[in-house]
Amino acid sequence: MKKGEFLYEGKAKRLYKTDHPDVLWLEYKDDATAFNGQKRASLTGKGQLNNAISSWFFTLLSRHGIQHHFLDTVSDREQLVRPVTILPLEVVVRAIAAGSLCRRLGLAEGTKLPHVLVEWYYKDDALGDPLVTEDHIALLQLATPVQLAFMKDQALQIHTILQQALEPKGIVLVDFKLEFGLDANGRLMLADEISPDTCRFWDAASGKKMDKDRFRQDLGGTLEGYQEILERLGGGANV
Amino acid sequence: MKKGEFLYEGKAKRLYKTDHPDVLWLEYKDDATAFNGQKRASLTGKGQLNNAISSWFFTLLSRHGIQHHFLDTVSDREQLVRPVTILPLEVVVRAIAAGSLCRRLGLAEGTKLPHVLVEWYYKDDALGDPLVTEDHIALLQLATPVQLAFMKDQALQIHTILQQALEPKGIVLVDFKLEFGLDANGRLMLADEISPDTCRFWDAASGKKMDKDRFRQDLGGTLEGYQEILERLGGGANV
């Protein structure tokens, strides 16, 4: 497999063609951004850590029968993925209140939610990725009701799988963000990444944050947090 | 019926007891507020106009079998209502994009929506009355699923009734906000007011705004807009 033509650059990743039409080449960058891109930094090594962590989670999900775009890891910071057209929705799954949920509903950070909550956000930087209801999604035709039901079901299944894998490693899964995409056959599947950039992970014993909130909140030690997650997952070697 | 002890003062109305336990005395104030109370003014005559307009709409809804808190008009700016405990939810019904929907979804003002849209907002000044989903409402126990279904059904029925009454009068019903409350028997019913403070009304011919947006957007002639609505409804006399 050869890395081909550059296709797209996002906030945290770059996408390239390969010499195979059904495979793309995904490169994780060291760039860190927060608050809709208003806060930016380069954290040397972040791309490598997220590539390893995301590969670990996608491999775990494969073992549980969840379809996704990830195919294989090809280097420290690169992986092969299926080409999909990402739906402009962020699917946020929450077990514990943090971040925008606390600001929206006035809940204290750390409040355990009575049920796992799924929220939809419209991926639109100019609008600030607003919360949307299923009626808004229908209105803008961002996804069909069947697609929404599928993504919600997948999101809840993924929550269960991740939570059960992380608990024995002393990691609390607070919340996470998923993105889904349609492949060439119109099949909807999980895409994007699963990493400390897109999840909130707290140490079960101390409550210490080991995710992008360290960067957002200027807590320092961002990469050390990501490194700690990777080590607890087994260094990426023994999924 | 006698006006009794003062109970509560809101942004636009004051509530008093009466000598009857099942009846409260509601007084419409001239105060105008917008943007969560950040913009304030006193518009002499607004209370009188909203009392008449709201009485007109509640009387119309009674004729169509919609239960609500309104009982009778007792003076230019006062009406009698049933005591209800207001649920902390604003129920917003939209036929045409305006206001926060345009800002949230990036729609142009005036875009006709493919279906009438119902949104929920959490009534909490400190949080800025945020949009909430039905899952958020369940989480905060703001209303039961049965109550939500009832309010949504009532809101859509009310939209049809208002729209059909306003269209022949050359008034476009853009959107409106409802509040519901529980009476002493736990029966949920429409409460609050229906007026140019809580609805967007546009002139069908010119698109001219005849509602609180004239105040919000410093268009001038706010009370003239409210007066125009009352006149087109028949001056409050011949519902």
Coordinates of C-alpha atoms in Angstrom, one line a residue:
Chain A
M1 CA 0.0 0.0 0.0
K2 CA 1.4 3.4 -1.0
K3 CA 0.5 6.9 0.4
G4 CA -1.0 8.9 -2.5
E5 CA -2.5 12.3 -3.3
F6 CA -3.3 14.6 -0.4
L7 CA -7.1 14.9 0.1
Y8 CA -8.1 16.9 3.2
E9 CA -6.7 18.4 6.3
G10 CA -8.8 18.6 9.5
K11 CA -7.9 20.1 12.9
A12 CA -6.1 16.9 14.1
K13 CA -5.6 14.7 11.0
R14 CA -4.6 14.7 7.4
L15 CA -6.1 12.4 4.8
Y16 CA -4.5 11.0 1.6
K17 CA -5.4 8.6 -1.1
T18 CA -3.6 5.3 -1.5
D19 CA -3.0 3.1 -4.6
H20 CA -6.2 1.2 -3.7
P21 CA -9.5 3.0 -4.3
D22 CA -11.2 1.5 -1.2
V23 CA -8.4 2.5 1.2
L24 CA -7.4 6.0 2.5
W25 CA -4.2 6.9 4.4
L26 CA -4.9 8.8 7.7
E27 CA -2.1 10.8 9.4
Y28 CA -2.6 12.0 13.0
K29 CA -1.1 15.5 13.5
D30 CA 0.5 17.0 16.7
D31 CA -1.9 20.0 16.5
A32 CA -4.1 20.6 19.5
T33 CA -7.1 22.9 19.1
A34 CA -10.0 23.7 21.5
F35 CA -12.9 26.1 21.7
N36 CA -13.8 25.8 18.0
G37 CA -10.2 26.4 17.0
Q38 CA -9.7 29.6 19.1
K39 CA -7.0 27.9 21.2
R40 CA -4.2 26.2 19.3
A41 CA -0.9 24.5 20.1
S42 CA 1.4 21.9 18.8
L43 CA 2.1 19.0 21.2
T44 CA 4.9 17.0 19.9
G45 CA 4.0 13.3 20.1
K46 CA 0.2 13.8 20.3
G47 CA -0.4 12.4 16.8
Q48 CA 1.6 9.3 17.7
L49 CA -0.3 8.7 20.9
N50 CA -3.7 9.3 19.4
N51 CA -2.9 7.0 16.5
A52 CA -2.0 4.2 18.9
I53 CA -4.9 4.8 21.3
S54 CA -7.5 5.1 18.5
S55 CA -6.2 2.0 16.8
W56 CA -6.5 0.2 20.1
F57 CA -10.2 1.2 20.5
F58 CA -11.1 0.4 16.9
T59 CA -9.5 -3.0 17.2
L60 CA -11.5 -3.6 20.5
L61 CA -14.7 -2.5 18.7
S62 CA -14.1 -4.9 15.8
R63 CA -13.8 -7.8 18.3
H64 CA -17.3 -6.8 19.5
G65 CA -18.8 -6.6 16.0
I66 CA -19.0 -2.9 15.6
Q67 CA -18.3 -1.8 12.0
H68 CA -16.0 1.1 11.5
H69 CA -13.6 2.8 9.0
F70 CA -10.3 1.7 10.6
L71 CA -8.4 -1.0 8.8
D72 CA -4.8 -1.1 10.0
T73 CA -2.0 0.8 11.6
V74 CA 0.8 1.5 9.1
S75 CA 3.2 3.7 11.1
D76 CA 3.6 5.5 14.4
R77 CA 1.2 8.2 13.3
E78 CA -0.6 6.7 10.4
Q79 CA -3.4 4.3 9.8
L80 CA -5.4 3.0 6.9
V81 CA -9.1 3.6 6.8
R82 CA -12.1 3.0 4.5
P83 CA -13.3 6.0 2.5
V84 CA -16.5 7.4 4.0
T85 CA -18.5 10.6 3.7
I86 CA -18.8 11.9 7.2
L87 CA -22.3 13.0 8.3
P88 CA -22.1 16.6 9.7
L89 CA -23.1 15.4 13.2
E90 CA -21.2 14.9 16.4
V91 CA -22.7 12.1 18.4
V92 CA -21.9 12.8 22.1
V93 CA -22.4 10.1 24.7
R94 CA -22.3 11.0 28.4
A95 CA -22.3 9.0 31.6
I96 CA -21.1 11.7 33.9
A97 CA -21.7 15.5 33.6
A98 CA -18.7 17.5 32.3
G99 CA -18.0 20.3 29.8
S100 CA -20.9 21.9 27.9
L101 CA -23.5 19.7 29.6
C102 CA -22.6 21.4 33.0
R103 CA -22.8 24.8 31.4
R104 CA -26.1 24.1 29.6
L105 CA -28.0 22.5 32.5
G106 CA -26.2 23.9 35.5
L107 CA -25.0 20.5 36.7
A108 CA -21.8 20.1 38.8
E109 CA -18.9 18.5 37.0
G110 CA -18.8 14.8 38.0
T111 CA -22.5 14.4 38.5
K112 CA -23.4 10.8 37.6
L113 CA -26.2 10.8 35.1
P114 CA -29.2 8.6 35.8
H115 CA -29.0 7.2 32.3
V116 CA -26.4 7.3 29.5
L117 CA -27.2 10.4 27.5
V118 CA -26.8 10.8 23.7
E119 CA -26.7 14.3 22.2
W120 CA -26.4 15.5 18.6
Y121 CA -24.3 18.5 17.6
Y122 CA -24.3 20.0 14.1
K123 CA -20.7 20.0 12.8
D124 CA -20.4 23.6 11.6
D125 CA -17.5 25.7 12.7
A126 CA -19.1 29.0 11.7
L127 CA -22.1 28.2 13.9
G128 CA -19.9 26.9 16.8
D129 CA -21.1 23.2 16.5
P130 CA -24.5 23.9 18.1
L131 CA -26.6 21.3 20.0
V132 CA -29.5 20.2 17.8
T133 CA -32.6 18.1 18.3
E134 CA -33.7 15.3 16.1
D135 CA -36.3 17.7 14.6
H136 CA -33.6 20.1 13.7
I137 CA -31.7 17.2 12.1
A138 CA -34.7 16.3 10.0
L139 CA -35.3 19.9 9.1
L140 CA -31.7 20.3 7.8
Q141 CA -31.8 16.8 6.4
L142 CA -28.5 16.0 8.1
A143 CA -29.5 12.4 8.7
T144 CA -32.6 10.3 8.2
P145 CA -34.6 9.0 11.3
V146 CA -33.3 5.5 10.5
Q147 CA -29.8 6.7 10.4
L148 CA -30.3 8.5 13.8
A149 CA -31.7 5.4 15.4
F150 CA -28.8 3.4 14.1
M151 CA -26.2 5.9 15.3
K152 CA -27.9 6.1 18.7
D153 CA -27.9 2.3 19.1
Q154 CA -24.3 2.1 18.0
A155 CA -23.3 4.9 20.4
L156 CA -24.9 3.1 23.3
Q157 CA -23.3 -0.2 22.4
I158 CA -19.9 1.5 22.0
H159 CA -20.4 3.1 25.4
T160 CA -20.9 -0.3 27.0
I161 CA -17.9 -1.8 25.3
L162 CA -15.5 1.0 26.1
Q163 CA -16.7 1.4 29.7
Q164 CA -16.3 -2.3 30.4
A165 CA -12.8 -2.3 28.9
L166 CA -11.7 0.8 30.7
E167 CA -13.1 0.1 34.2
P168 CA -10.6 -2.7 35.0
K169 CA -7.8 -0.3 34.0
G170 CA -8.9 2.3 36.5
I171 CA -10.1 4.7 33.9
V172 CA -13.5 6.4 34.2
L173 CA -15.2 7.0 30.9
V174 CA -16.9 10.3 31.4
D175 CA -18.1 11.1 27.9
F176 CA -17.0 10.8 24.3
K177 CA -17.8 12.1 20.8
L178 CA -18.3 9.9 17.7
E179 CA -18.6 10.7 14.1
F180 CA -20.2 8.4 11.5
G181 CA -19.8 8.2 7.7
L182 CA -21.4 6.6 4.7
D183 CA -19.3 4.3 2.6
A184 CA -19.6 3.9 -1.2
N185 CA -22.4 1.5 -0.8
G186 CA -24.4 3.8 1.5
R187 CA -23.6 1.8 4.6
L188 CA -23.3 4.0 7.7
M189 CA -20.4 3.2 10.0
L190 CA -18.3 4.6 12.8
A191 CA -15.4 6.8 11.6
D192 CA -13.1 9.6 12.8
E193 CA -11.1 8.7 16.0
I194 CA -11.5 7.6 19.6
S195 CA -8.8 9.2 21.7
P196 CA -8.2 11.6 24.6
D197 CA -8.9 14.3 22.0
T198 CA -12.5 13.0 21.7
C199 CA -13.2 11.3 25.1
R200 CA -13.0 12.5 28.7
F201 CA -11.0 9.9 30.8
W202 CA -10.6 10.4 34.5
D203 CA -8.4 8.3 36.8
A204 CA -10.8 6.2 38.9
A205 CA -8.7 6.6 42.1
S206 CA -7.8 10.3 42.0
G207 CA -10.2 11.8 39.5
K208 CA -7.2 13.2 37.6
K209 CA -8.0 14.2 34.0
M210 CA -6.1 12.3 31.3
D211 CA -7.6 13.9 28.2
K212 CA -7.9 17.2 26.2
D213 CA -9.4 19.0 29.2
R214 CA -5.8 19.2 30.4
F215 CA -5.1 21.4 27.3
R216 CA -8.5 23.2 27.4
Q217 CA -8.1 24.1 31.1
D218 CA -4.3 24.8 31.1
L219 CA -3.8 22.0 33.6
G220 CA -0.4 21.1 32.1
G221 CA 0.8 17.6 31.5
T222 CA -1.5 17.0 28.5
L223 CA 0.7 14.5 26.7
E224 CA 1.6 12.8 30.0
G225 CA -2.2 12.2 30.5
Y226 CA -2.5 10.7 26.9
Q227 CA 0.7 8.6 27.6
E228 CA -0.9 7.3 30.8
I229 CA -4.0 6.2 28.9
L230 CA -1.9 4.4 26.3
E231 CA 0.1 2.6 29.0
R232 CA -3.0 1.5 30.8
L233 CA -4.4 0.1 27.6
G234 CA -1.2 -2.0 27.3
G235 CA 1.0 0.3 25.2
G236 CA -1.0 -0.5 22.1
A237 CA 0.8 -3.9 21.8
N238 CA -1.5 -6.4 23.4
V239 CA -5.1 -5.5 22.6
Chain B
M1 CA -63.9 39.1 43.2
K2 CA -61.4 41.2 45.2
K3 CA -57.6 41.6 44.4
G4 CA -55.7 40.2 47.4
E5 CA -52.2 39.6 48.6
F6 CA -49.3 40.1 46.2
L7 CA -47.7 36.8 45.3
Y8 CA -45.1 37.1 42.5
E9 CA -43.6 39.6 40.1
G10 CA -42.2 38.3 36.7
K11 CA -40.6 40.3 33.9
A12 CA -44.0 41.3 32.3
K13 CA -46.7 40.5 34.9
R14 CA -47.6 40.7 38.6
L15 CA -49.6 38.0 40.3
Y16 CA -52.0 38.5 43.3
K17 CA -54.3 36.3 45.3
T18 CA -58.1 37.0 45.3
D19 CA -60.8 36.2 47.9
H20 CA -61.3 32.9 46.1
P21 CA -58.7 30.1 46.5
D22 CA -59.2 28.9 42.9
V23 CA -58.6 32.2 41.3
L24 CA -55.6 34.5 40.9
W25 CA -55.4 38.1 39.8
L26 CA -52.9 38.8 37.0
E27 CA -51.7 42.3 36.2
Y28 CA -49.8 43.0 32.9
K29 CA -47.0 45.5 33.4
D30 CA -45.6 48.0 30.9
D31 CA -42.1 46.7 31.4
A32 CA -40.3 45.4 28.3
T33 CA -37.3 43.2 28.6
A34 CA -35.2 41.3 26.1
F35 CA -32.0 39.2 25.9
N36 CA -32.6 37.5 29.2
G37 CA -33.4 40.9 30.9
Q38 CA -30.2 42.7 29.7
K39 CA -32.3 45.2 27.7
R40 CA -35.1 46.9 29.6
A41 CA -37.6 49.7 29.0
S42 CA -41.0 50.8 30.1
L43 CA -43.5 51.1 27.2
T44 CA -46.6 52.9 28.5
G45 CA -49.6 51.0 27.4
K46 CA -48.0 47.7 26.6
G47 CA -49.6 46.0 29.6
Q48 CA -53.0 47.1 28.4
L49 CA -52.4 45.9 24.9
N50 CA -51.0 42.5 26.0
N51 CA -53.9 42.0 28.4
A52 CA -56.4 42.6 25.6
I53 CA -54.5 40.5 23.0
S54 CA -53.8 37.6 25.3
S55 CA -57.5 37.6 26.5
W56 CA -58.5 37.5 22.8
F57 CA -56.3 34.5 22.1
F58 CA -57.3 32.5 25.3
T59 CA -61.0 33.1 24.4
L60 CA -60.4 31.8 20.9
L61 CA -58.6 28.7 22.3
S62 CA -61.5 28.0 24.7
R63 CA -63.8 27.9 21.7
H64 CA -61.6 25.3 20.2
G65 CA -61.6 23.2 23.4
I66 CA -58.0 24.0 24.6
Q67 CA -57.8 24.1 28.4
H68 CA -55.9 27.0 29.9
H69 CA -55.5 29.2 33.0
F70 CA -57.4 32.3 31.7
L71 CA -60.8 32.9 33.2
D72 CA -61.8 36.5 32.6
T73 CA -60.7 40.1 31.9
V74 CA -61.3 42.3 34.9
S75 CA -59.8 45.6 33.8
D76 CA -57.7 47.2 31.1
R77 CA -54.6 45.6 32.3
E78 CA -55.8 42.8 34.6
Q79 CA -57.3 39.3 34.2
L80 CA -58.3 36.4 36.4
V81 CA -56.5 33.1 36.0
R82 CA -56.5 29.7 37.6
P83 CA -53.6 29.0 40.0
V84 CA -51.1 26.7 38.3
T85 CA -47.5 25.7 39.0
I86 CA -45.6 26.6 35.9
L87 CA -43.3 23.9 34.5
P88 CA -39.8 25.3 34.0
L89 CA -40.0 24.8 30.2
E90 CA -40.6 27.2 27.3
V91 CA -42.4 25.4 24.5
V92 CA -41.5 27.2 21.2
V93 CA -43.5 26.5 18.1
R94 CA -42.0 27.7 14.8
A95 CA -43.4 27.7 11.2
I96 CA -40.9 30.2 9.8
A97 CA -37.2 30.6 10.8
A98 CA -36.4 33.7 12.9
G99 CA -34.5 34.6 16.0
S100 CA -32.4 32.0 17.8
L101 CA -33.3 29.3 15.2
C102 CA -31.5 31.3 12.5
R103 CA -28.5 31.8 14.7
R104 CA -28.4 28.1 15.7
L105 CA -28.9 26.5 12.3
G106 CA -27.6 29.2 10.0
L107 CA -31.0 29.7 8.3
A108 CA -32.0 32.9 6.7
E109 CA -34.8 34.8 8.6
G110 CA -38.1 34.1 6.8
T111 CA -37.2 30.6 5.6
K112 CA -40.4 28.6 5.7
L113 CA -39.9 25.4 7.6
P114 CA -40.9 22.1 5.9
H115 CA -42.8 21.1 9.1
V116 CA -44.0 23.0 12.2
L117 CA -41.1 22.7 14.7
V118 CA -41.5 22.3 18.5
E119 CA -38.5 23.1 20.7
W120 CA -38.0 23.0 24.4
Y121 CA -36.1 25.6 26.4
Y122 CA -35.2 25.3 30.1
K123 CA -36.6 28.3 31.9
D124 CA -33.5 29.3 33.9
D125 CA -32.3 32.9 33.7
A126 CA -28.9 32.1 35.2
L127 CA -28.3 29.6 32.4
G128 CA -29.8 31.9 29.7
D129 CA -32.9 29.6 29.0
P130 CA -30.9 27.0 27.0
L131 CA -32.4 24.7 24.4
V132 CA -32.8 21.2 25.8
T133 CA -33.7 17.9 24.3
E134 CA -36.3 15.5 25.7
D135 CA -33.5 13.5 27.2
H136 CA -32.2 16.5 29.1
I137 CA -35.8 17.1 30.3
A138 CA -36.0 13.6 31.6
L139 CA -32.5 13.9 33.2
L140 CA -33.5 17.0 35.1
Q141 CA -37.0 15.7 35.7
L142 CA -38.5 18.9 34.3
A143 CA -41.5 17.0 32.9
T144 CA -42.6 13.4 32.3
P145 CA -42.6 11.8 28.8
V146 CA -46.4 11.9 29.0
Q147 CA -46.4 15.6 29.9
L148 CA -44.1 16.3 27.0
A149 CA -46.3 14.4 24.6
F150 CA -49.3 16.3 25.8
M151 CA -47.6 19.7 25.6
K152 CA -46.3 18.9 22.1
D153 CA -49.7 17.9 20.9
Q154 CA -51.4 21.0 22.5
A155 CA -48.7 23.2 21.0
L156 CA -49.3 21.9 17.5
Q157 CA -53.1 22.2 17.9
I158 CA -52.7 25.8 19.2
H159 CA -50.5 26.5 16.2
T160 CA -53.2 25.4 13.8
I161 CA -55.9 27.4 15.7
L162 CA -53.9 30.6 15.8
Q163 CA -52.6 30.3 12.3
Q164 CA -56.1 29.8 10.9
A165 CA -57.4 32.8 12.9
L166 CA -54.6 35.1 11.9
E167 CA -54.2 34.4 8.2
P168 CA -57.5 36.1 7.2
K169 CA -56.4 39.2 9.2
G170 CA -53.2 39.5 7.1
I171 CA -51.0 38.4 10.0
V172 CA -48.2 35.8 9.5
L173 CA -47.7 33.7 12.6
V174 CA -43.9 33.1 12.5
D175 CA -43.4 31.5 15.9
F176 CA -44.6 31.6 19.5
K177 CA -43.6 30.5 23.0
L178 CA -46.0 28.8 25.4
E179 CA -45.8 27.9 29.0
F180 CA -47.8 25.2 30.8
G181 CA -48.7 24.7 34.4
L182 CA -50.2 22.1 36.7
D183 CA -53.3 22.9 38.6
A184 CA -54.2 21.7 42.1
N185 CA -55.5 18.4 40.7
G186 CA -52.3 17.8 38.7
R187 CA -53.9 18.7 35.5
L188 CA -51.5 20.2 32.9
M189 CA -52.8 23.2 31.0
L190 CA -51.7 26.2 29.0
A191 CA -50.8 29.2 31.1
D192 CA -48.8 32.5 30.8
E193 CA -49.8 34.7 27.9
I194 CA -50.1 34.8 24.1
S195 CA -49.2 38.3 22.9
P196 CA -46.7 40.2 20.7
D197 CA -44.2 39.7 23.7
T198 CA -44.3 35.9 23.2
C199 CA -45.2 35.5 19.4
R200 CA -43.6 36.8 16.2
F201 CA -46.3 38.4 14.0
W202 CA -45.4 39.7 10.5
D203 CA -47.7 41.7 8.2
A204 CA -48.5 39.3 5.4
A205 CA -48.3 42.1 2.7
S206 CA -45.2 44.0 3.7
G207 CA -43.4 41.6 6.1
K208 CA -43.4 44.4 8.7
K209 CA -42.7 43.1 12.2
M210 CA -45.5 43.7 14.7
D211 CA -44.0 42.1 17.8
K212 CA -41.3 42.4 20.4
D213 CA -38.6 42.2 17.7
R214 CA -39.3 45.9 17.1
F215 CA -38.0 46.4 20.7
R216 CA -35.2 43.8 20.5
Q217 CA -33.9 45.2 17.2
D218 CA -34.5 48.9 18.0
L219 CA -36.9 49.2 15.0
G220 CA -39.1 51.8 16.8
G221 CA -42.9 51.8 16.8
T222 CA -43.1 48.8 19.2
L223 CA -46.4 49.8 20.7
E224 CA -47.8 50.8 17.3
G225 CA -47.1 47.2 16.2
Y226 CA -48.9 45.8 19.2
Q227 CA -51.8 48.2 18.6
E228 CA -52.0 47.1 15.0
I229 CA -52.3 43.5 16.1
L230 CA -55.1 44.3 18.5
E231 CA -57.0 46.3 15.9
R232 CA -56.7 43.5 13.3
L233 CA -58.1 41.1 16.0
G234 CA -61.1 43.4 16.2
G235 CA -60.0 45.6 19.1
G236 CA -60.6 42.9 21.6
A237 CA -64.4 43.4 21.4
N238 CA -65.7 40.9 18.9
V239 CA -63.9 37.7 19.3

